[in-house]
Amino acid sequence: MAMPLRQSIKVATYLAEQKLRKRDKFPLIVELEPLFACNLKCEGCGKIQHPAGVLKQRMPVAQAVGAVLESGAPMVSIAGGEPLMHPQIDEIVRQLVAKRKYVFLCTNAMLLRKKMEKFTPSPYFAFAVHIDGLRERHDESVAKEGVFDEAVAAIKEAKRRGFRVTTNSTFFNTDTPQTIVEVLNFLNDDLKVDEMMISPAYAYEKAPDQEHFLGVEQTRELFKKAFSGGNRRRWRLNHSPLFLDFLEGKVDFPCTAWAIPNYSLFGWQRPCYLMSDGYVPTYRELIEETDWDKYGRGKDPRCANCMAHCGYEPTAVLATMGSLKESLRAMRETVSGNRE
């Protein structure tokens, strides 16, 4: 796990505080969506399916920052839509960083080189660029040629300017262990991004393409083969060791979607950003009035093939904190990753 040591310590301290306060449910990271509009039409995404009137809306800065502070989460993932299309996205980031929140701005990077000067490098801030494969595969997934090359150029420029850069890669049933190895080798060894996040594609309800999502057994076999030969240890993956074990099928976990809540233009979304069973105006209502026990594989048929990080990474993190052996294992990998 390549999470910076400072961030690892803050998250560990936060988790310890929640345990001392005997809180059963609390957020690790908020998925903040200050807009739904995007400049691409990816086949695996359903956000741009909203009506035109909704796509024109932009969340006010105070509302965005206030929601994060209300939750108390130590980390924020700003997504959308394409957040760089928000005219005040730099101010949202600035205010969250000033509150010492770890902020990941998720972007397809089409606007990144034009907007980069609005941001300041900080250990509390990182650009998270979406890369689903090498040139041909990535451009096919986003339905537009040239996106991969622009993303690569933007990553290089951001790194040159001193920004932390992470990536997020979603893999489908059209992927093979070799295509996963190729793109992660490129990101890790050639572009030398700071961290990489990976996720099996989930059958997102409004996504135009419903044919290429992975099942549980497909996911396990795919990652087991991709991780072989020492790749898993060598890559700077931004995941807990237990979550990577989960992807390989070495362990299984229940879903803890409450730990990565989603806040968008509509409010706090039940139960997670991949499913929509309604919205509530406050974080407290989300936590206290949602029947969390009815979600997850074996409970809700919509969850049958889900192994997404938003539901299962938090479970892995909590399991790590509850085990001295796993805590020491995660610590060793964190220290090792920061030495590379």
Short mmCIF file of C-alpha atoms in Angstrom, two decimals:
data_model
loop_
_atom_site.label_atom_id
_atom_site.label_comp_id
_atom_site.label_asym_id
_atom_site.label_seq_id
_atom_site.Cartn_x
_atom_site.Cartn_y
_atom_site.Cartn_z
CA MET A 1 0.00 0.00 0.00
CA ALA A 2 1.59 3.28 -1.14
CA MET A 3 -0.46 5.71 0.96
CA PRO A 4 1.86 8.45 2.32
CA LEU A 5 2.91 7.83 5.91
CA ARG A 6 1.39 11.12 7.15
CA GLN A 7 -1.96 10.20 5.66
CA SER A 8 -1.78 6.66 7.04
CA ILE A 9 -1.14 8.02 10.54
CA LYS A 10 -4.04 10.47 10.31
CA VAL A 11 -6.46 7.79 9.14
CA ALA A 12 -5.27 5.36 11.84
CA THR A 13 -5.71 8.07 14.48
CA TYR A 14 -9.18 8.87 13.18
CA LEU A 15 -10.19 5.20 13.32
CA ALA A 16 -8.87 4.90 16.87
CA GLU A 17 -10.94 7.93 17.89
CA GLN A 18 -14.11 6.37 16.46
CA LYS A 19 -13.43 3.18 18.42
CA LEU A 20 -12.91 5.13 21.64
CA ARG A 21 -16.19 6.95 21.06
CA LYS A 22 -17.85 3.58 20.38
CA ARG A 23 -19.27 4.71 17.05
CA ASP A 24 -20.59 1.84 14.97
CA LYS A 25 -20.83 3.74 11.69
CA PHE A 26 -18.63 6.57 10.47
CA PRO A 27 -17.18 7.76 7.15
CA LEU A 28 -13.66 7.06 5.94
CA ILE A 29 -13.98 9.10 2.76
CA VAL A 30 -16.82 11.14 1.27
CA GLU A 31 -17.63 10.78 -2.42
CA LEU A 32 -18.48 14.39 -3.30
CA GLU A 33 -20.22 15.09 -6.63
CA PRO A 34 -20.58 18.87 -7.08
CA LEU A 35 -21.96 18.37 -10.60
CA PHE A 36 -23.08 15.59 -12.95
CA ALA A 37 -22.04 17.17 -16.25
CA CYS A 38 -19.11 15.67 -18.13
CA ASN A 39 -17.16 16.26 -21.33
CA LEU A 40 -17.06 12.52 -22.15
CA LYS A 41 -19.68 9.80 -22.58
CA CYS A 42 -18.10 6.70 -21.05
CA GLU A 43 -20.02 3.49 -21.65
CA GLY A 44 -19.70 2.34 -18.04
CA CYS A 45 -21.05 5.54 -16.45
CA GLY A 46 -24.62 6.66 -15.94
CA LYS A 47 -24.14 10.13 -14.47
CA ILE A 48 -24.72 12.01 -17.71
CA GLN A 49 -28.10 10.30 -18.13
CA HIS A 50 -29.64 12.97 -15.88
CA PRO A 51 -31.98 15.55 -17.50
CA ALA A 52 -30.42 18.62 -19.12
CA GLY A 53 -31.61 20.87 -16.32
CA VAL A 54 -29.78 18.78 -13.74
CA LEU A 55 -26.62 18.64 -15.85
CA LYS A 56 -26.48 22.44 -15.82
CA GLN A 57 -26.44 22.66 -12.02
CA ARG A 58 -23.27 23.37 -10.03
CA MET A 59 -23.08 22.87 -6.27
CA PRO A 60 -22.21 26.05 -4.30
CA VAL A 61 -18.83 26.01 -2.56
CA ALA A 62 -20.30 26.43 0.92
CA GLN A 63 -22.67 23.51 0.38
CA ALA A 64 -19.90 21.20 -0.84
CA VAL A 65 -17.49 22.04 1.97
CA GLY A 66 -20.26 22.03 4.57
CA ALA A 67 -21.33 18.49 3.66
CA VAL A 68 -17.80 17.16 4.11
CA LEU A 69 -17.38 18.92 7.45
CA GLU A 70 -20.78 17.66 8.58
CA SER A 71 -19.68 14.07 7.98
CA GLY A 72 -16.33 14.46 9.75
CA ALA A 73 -14.53 12.24 7.21
CA PRO A 74 -10.74 12.71 6.97
CA MET A 75 -10.69 12.18 3.19
CA VAL A 76 -12.70 13.44 0.21
CA SER A 77 -12.95 12.11 -3.33
CA ILE A 78 -14.35 14.80 -5.65
CA ALA A 79 -15.98 13.28 -8.70
CA GLY A 80 -18.99 13.91 -10.91
CA GLY A 81 -19.33 14.28 -13.83
CA GLU A 82 -16.08 15.99 -14.56
CA PRO A 83 -15.24 18.21 -11.56
CA LEU A 84 -12.86 20.43 -13.55
CA MET A 85 -15.96 21.75 -15.36
CA HIS A 86 -17.12 23.31 -12.07
CA PRO A 87 -16.15 27.02 -12.19
CA GLN A 88 -15.25 27.07 -8.47
CA ILE A 89 -13.67 23.65 -8.11
CA ASP A 90 -10.34 25.21 -7.12
CA GLU A 91 -12.02 27.06 -4.24
CA ILE A 92 -13.74 23.87 -3.04
CA VAL A 93 -10.35 22.14 -3.01
CA ARG A 94 -8.63 25.10 -1.33
CA GLN A 95 -11.13 25.23 1.52
CA LEU A 96 -11.06 21.48 2.12
CA VAL A 97 -7.26 21.42 2.14
CA ALA A 98 -7.29 24.35 4.57
CA LYS A 99 -9.36 22.11 6.87
CA ARG A 100 -6.64 19.44 6.51
CA LYS A 101 -8.85 17.05 4.60
CA TYR A 102 -7.08 14.72 2.17
CA VAL A 103 -8.59 15.60 -1.20
CA PHE A 104 -8.53 13.49 -4.37
CA LEU A 105 -9.84 15.32 -7.43
CA CYS A 106 -11.03 12.64 -9.88
CA THR A 107 -10.70 13.68 -13.50
CA ASN A 108 -10.55 12.31 -17.03
CA ALA A 109 -7.74 14.90 -17.50
CA MET A 110 -9.14 16.47 -20.67
CA LEU A 111 -9.14 19.88 -18.95
CA LEU A 112 -6.32 19.27 -16.51
CA ARG A 113 -3.47 21.05 -18.30
CA LYS A 114 -5.71 24.12 -18.85
CA LYS A 115 -6.91 24.24 -15.23
CA MET A 116 -3.77 23.12 -13.38
CA GLU A 117 -2.55 26.64 -12.60
CA LYS A 118 -5.60 27.16 -10.38
CA PHE A 119 -4.32 24.58 -7.91
CA THR A 120 -1.38 24.46 -5.52
CA PRO A 121 0.65 21.33 -4.74
CA SER A 122 0.02 20.06 -1.21
CA PRO A 123 0.51 16.81 0.70
CA TYR A 124 -3.25 17.02 1.31
CA PHE A 125 -4.15 17.14 -2.39
CA ALA A 126 -3.85 14.83 -5.38
CA PHE A 127 -5.22 14.63 -8.90
CA ALA A 128 -6.80 11.20 -9.47
CA VAL A 129 -6.74 10.52 -13.21
CA HIS A 130 -8.99 7.85 -14.66
CA ILE A 131 -7.04 5.40 -16.86
CA ASP A 132 -8.76 2.18 -17.95
CA GLY A 133 -6.08 0.76 -20.22
CA LEU A 134 -3.39 1.65 -22.70
CA ARG A 135 -4.15 3.96 -25.64
CA GLU A 136 -6.55 1.90 -27.75
CA ARG A 137 -8.34 0.28 -24.82
CA HIS A 138 -8.73 3.48 -22.82
CA ASP A 139 -9.97 5.55 -25.75
CA GLU A 140 -12.50 2.83 -26.56
CA SER A 141 -13.79 2.83 -22.96
CA VAL A 142 -14.34 6.61 -23.01
CA ALA A 143 -15.66 6.58 -26.60
CA LYS A 144 -13.23 9.22 -27.86
CA GLU A 145 -9.83 9.11 -29.53
CA GLY A 146 -6.93 11.07 -28.10
CA VAL A 147 -8.07 10.98 -24.48
CA PHE A 148 -5.31 8.60 -23.38
CA ASP A 149 -2.56 10.74 -24.89
CA GLU A 150 -3.96 13.88 -23.27
CA ALA A 151 -4.25 12.15 -19.91
CA VAL A 152 -0.64 10.97 -20.11
CA ALA A 153 0.56 14.46 -21.04
CA ALA A 154 -1.43 15.96 -18.15
CA ILE A 155 -0.03 13.45 -15.66
CA LYS A 156 3.53 14.25 -16.74
CA GLU A 157 2.91 17.99 -16.44
CA ALA A 158 1.27 17.64 -13.03
CA LYS A 159 4.18 15.58 -11.77
CA ARG A 160 6.62 18.15 -13.18
CA ARG A 161 4.85 20.89 -11.22
CA GLY A 162 5.09 18.96 -7.97
CA PHE A 163 1.54 17.63 -7.65
CA ARG A 164 0.73 14.22 -6.25
CA VAL A 165 -0.92 12.18 -9.00
CA THR A 166 -2.89 9.00 -8.48
CA THR A 167 -4.86 6.94 -10.97
CA ASN A 168 -8.11 5.01 -10.90
CA SER A 169 -8.58 2.06 -13.26
CA THR A 170 -11.83 0.14 -13.76
CA PHE A 171 -11.63 -3.29 -15.34
CA PHE A 172 -14.35 -5.10 -17.30
CA ASN A 173 -14.95 -8.65 -18.50
CA THR A 174 -13.26 -7.67 -21.76
CA ASP A 175 -10.01 -7.31 -19.81
CA THR A 176 -7.48 -10.08 -19.32
CA PRO A 177 -4.73 -10.46 -16.73
CA GLN A 178 -2.30 -9.28 -19.42
CA THR A 179 -4.19 -6.03 -20.18
CA ILE A 180 -4.29 -5.27 -16.44
CA VAL A 181 -0.57 -5.98 -16.09
CA GLU A 182 0.25 -3.81 -19.09
CA VAL A 183 -1.59 -0.69 -17.91
CA LEU A 184 -0.48 -0.98 -14.28
CA ASN A 185 3.13 -1.55 -15.35
CA PHE A 186 2.90 1.57 -17.51
CA LEU A 187 1.41 3.70 -14.72
CA ASN A 188 3.76 2.33 -12.06
CA ASP A 189 7.04 2.11 -13.97
CA ASP A 190 6.82 4.55 -16.88
CA LEU A 191 4.62 7.38 -15.59
CA LYS A 192 5.61 6.71 -11.97
CA VAL A 193 2.29 7.89 -10.54
CA ASP A 194 2.21 8.11 -6.76
CA GLU A 195 -0.61 5.62 -6.17
CA MET A 196 -2.97 3.45 -8.21
CA MET A 197 -6.51 2.42 -7.41
CA ILE A 198 -8.16 -0.52 -9.17
CA SER A 199 -11.75 -1.69 -9.21
CA PRO A 200 -13.83 -4.37 -10.92
CA ALA A 201 -16.63 -2.80 -12.94
CA TYR A 202 -20.01 -2.86 -11.21
CA ALA A 203 -23.26 -3.14 -13.19
CA TYR A 204 -24.18 0.49 -12.68
CA GLU A 205 -27.94 0.78 -13.21
CA LYS A 206 -27.93 3.70 -15.69
CA ALA A 207 -24.76 2.80 -17.59
CA PRO A 208 -25.34 2.55 -21.36
CA ASP A 209 -23.23 -0.64 -21.61
CA GLN A 210 -24.70 -3.41 -19.44
CA GLU A 211 -22.90 -6.33 -21.11
CA HIS A 212 -19.32 -6.04 -19.91
CA PHE A 213 -19.46 -5.98 -16.12
CA LEU A 214 -17.59 -8.59 -14.10
CA GLY A 215 -19.11 -11.30 -11.92
CA VAL A 216 -17.61 -12.28 -8.56
CA GLU A 217 -15.81 -15.41 -9.78
CA GLN A 218 -14.57 -13.62 -12.90
CA THR A 219 -13.18 -10.85 -10.72
CA ARG A 220 -11.36 -13.23 -8.41
CA GLU A 221 -9.79 -15.19 -11.25
CA LEU A 222 -8.80 -12.05 -13.14
CA PHE A 223 -7.00 -10.39 -10.23
CA LYS A 224 -5.46 -13.61 -8.94
CA LYS A 225 -3.68 -14.02 -12.25
CA ALA A 226 -2.82 -10.31 -12.64
CA PHE A 227 -1.30 -10.19 -9.14
CA SER A 228 0.90 -13.23 -9.70
CA GLY A 229 4.66 -13.13 -10.17
CA GLY A 230 5.22 -10.44 -7.54
CA ASN A 231 3.20 -7.76 -9.35
CA ARG A 232 0.95 -7.05 -6.39
CA ARG A 233 3.87 -6.26 -4.09
CA ARG A 234 5.73 -4.26 -6.73
CA TRP A 235 2.87 -1.99 -7.81
CA ARG A 236 2.09 1.12 -5.73
CA LEU A 237 -1.54 0.18 -5.15
CA ASN A 238 -3.62 2.48 -2.96
CA HIS A 239 -5.47 -0.33 -1.20
CA SER A 240 -5.23 -2.21 2.04
CA PRO A 241 -3.62 -5.68 1.77
CA LEU A 242 -6.88 -7.26 2.91
CA PHE A 243 -8.86 -5.59 0.11
CA LEU A 244 -6.40 -7.00 -2.42
CA ASP A 245 -6.86 -10.39 -0.74
CA PHE A 246 -10.61 -9.84 -1.19
CA LEU A 247 -10.22 -9.19 -4.91
CA GLU A 248 -8.29 -12.43 -5.25
CA GLY A 249 -10.89 -14.41 -3.34
CA LYS A 250 -8.60 -15.22 -0.40
CA VAL A 251 -11.07 -13.62 2.03
CA ASP A 252 -14.66 -12.41 1.87
CA PHE A 253 -16.28 -9.45 3.56
CA PRO A 254 -19.72 -7.92 4.14
CA CYS A 255 -20.47 -4.55 2.54
CA THR A 256 -19.93 -1.40 4.61
CA ALA A 257 -21.24 1.19 2.16
CA TRP A 258 -21.91 3.59 5.04
CA ALA A 259 -18.14 4.19 5.33
CA ILE A 260 -17.89 5.83 1.88
CA PRO A 261 -21.06 7.93 1.66
CA ASN A 262 -21.97 9.90 -1.43
CA TYR A 263 -23.08 13.54 -1.41
CA SER A 264 -24.34 15.09 -4.65
CA LEU A 265 -26.65 17.79 -5.94
CA PHE A 266 -29.56 15.71 -4.65
CA GLY A 267 -28.18 15.26 -1.11
CA TRP A 268 -26.82 12.18 0.68
CA GLN A 269 -27.47 9.14 -1.49
CA ARG A 270 -28.74 5.79 -0.19
CA PRO A 271 -26.96 3.41 0.08
CA CYS A 272 -23.88 4.27 -2.07
CA TYR A 273 -22.90 6.15 -5.21
CA LEU A 274 -23.51 3.04 -7.36
CA MET A 275 -27.12 2.51 -6.23
CA SER A 276 -29.87 5.03 -5.65
CA ASP A 277 -32.61 4.28 -3.14
CA GLY A 278 -33.36 7.91 -2.40
CA TYR A 279 -31.68 10.91 -0.84
CA VAL A 280 -31.68 12.67 2.52
CA PRO A 281 -30.56 16.23 3.35
CA THR A 282 -28.25 15.44 6.29
CA TYR A 283 -25.49 12.94 7.00
CA ARG A 284 -27.11 12.04 10.31
CA GLU A 285 -30.32 11.02 8.55
CA LEU A 286 -28.33 8.93 6.08
CA ILE A 287 -26.62 6.97 8.85
CA GLU A 288 -29.51 6.67 11.29
CA GLU A 289 -32.46 6.16 8.93
CA THR A 290 -30.99 3.81 6.32
CA ASP A 291 -31.51 0.05 6.75
CA TRP A 292 -27.87 -0.87 6.07
CA ASP A 293 -28.42 -4.54 6.93
CA LYS A 294 -30.43 -5.13 3.76
CA TYR A 295 -27.56 -4.31 1.38
CA GLY A 296 -24.66 -6.41 0.16
CA ARG A 297 -24.12 -9.70 -1.65
CA GLY A 298 -26.65 -12.31 -0.56
CA LYS A 299 -29.08 -9.65 0.64
CA ASP A 300 -29.99 -7.40 -2.29
CA PRO A 301 -29.94 -8.94 -5.79
CA ARG A 302 -28.50 -5.71 -7.19
CA CYS A 303 -25.40 -6.33 -5.08
CA ALA A 304 -24.86 -9.90 -6.32
CA ASN A 305 -21.79 -9.15 -8.46
CA CYS A 306 -20.46 -6.12 -6.63
CA MET A 307 -16.87 -6.13 -5.35
CA ALA A 308 -16.40 -2.37 -5.64
CA HIS A 309 -14.07 -0.54 -3.28
CA CYS A 310 -16.89 1.74 -2.02
CA GLY A 311 -18.49 -1.23 -0.27
CA TYR A 312 -15.62 -3.51 0.59
CA GLU A 313 -12.44 -1.45 1.05
CA PRO A 314 -13.81 0.05 4.29
CA THR A 315 -14.58 -3.45 5.60
CA ALA A 316 -11.01 -4.47 4.84
CA VAL A 317 -9.63 -1.37 6.59
CA LEU A 318 -11.73 -2.01 9.69
CA ALA A 319 -10.68 -5.67 9.72
CA THR A 320 -7.07 -4.53 9.49
CA MET A 321 -7.46 -2.20 12.46
CA GLY A 322 -9.05 -5.00 14.46
CA SER A 323 -6.12 -7.35 13.96
CA LEU A 324 -2.59 -6.77 15.25
CA LYS A 325 -1.22 -9.14 12.62
CA GLU A 326 -2.97 -7.34 9.75
CA SER A 327 -2.10 -3.91 11.16
CA LEU A 328 1.59 -4.82 11.20
CA ARG A 329 1.29 -6.21 7.68
CA ALA A 330 -0.31 -3.01 6.40
CA MET A 331 2.31 -0.92 8.21
CA ARG A 332 5.15 -2.88 6.62
CA GLU A 333 3.69 -2.36 3.15
CA THR A 334 3.12 1.34 3.80
CA VAL A 335 6.71 1.88 4.95
CA SER A 336 8.02 -0.22 2.05
CA GLY A 337 5.96 1.75 -0.46
CA ASN A 338 7.21 5.09 0.87
CA ARG A 339 10.83 3.97 0.52
CA GLU A 340 10.52 3.19 -3.18
#
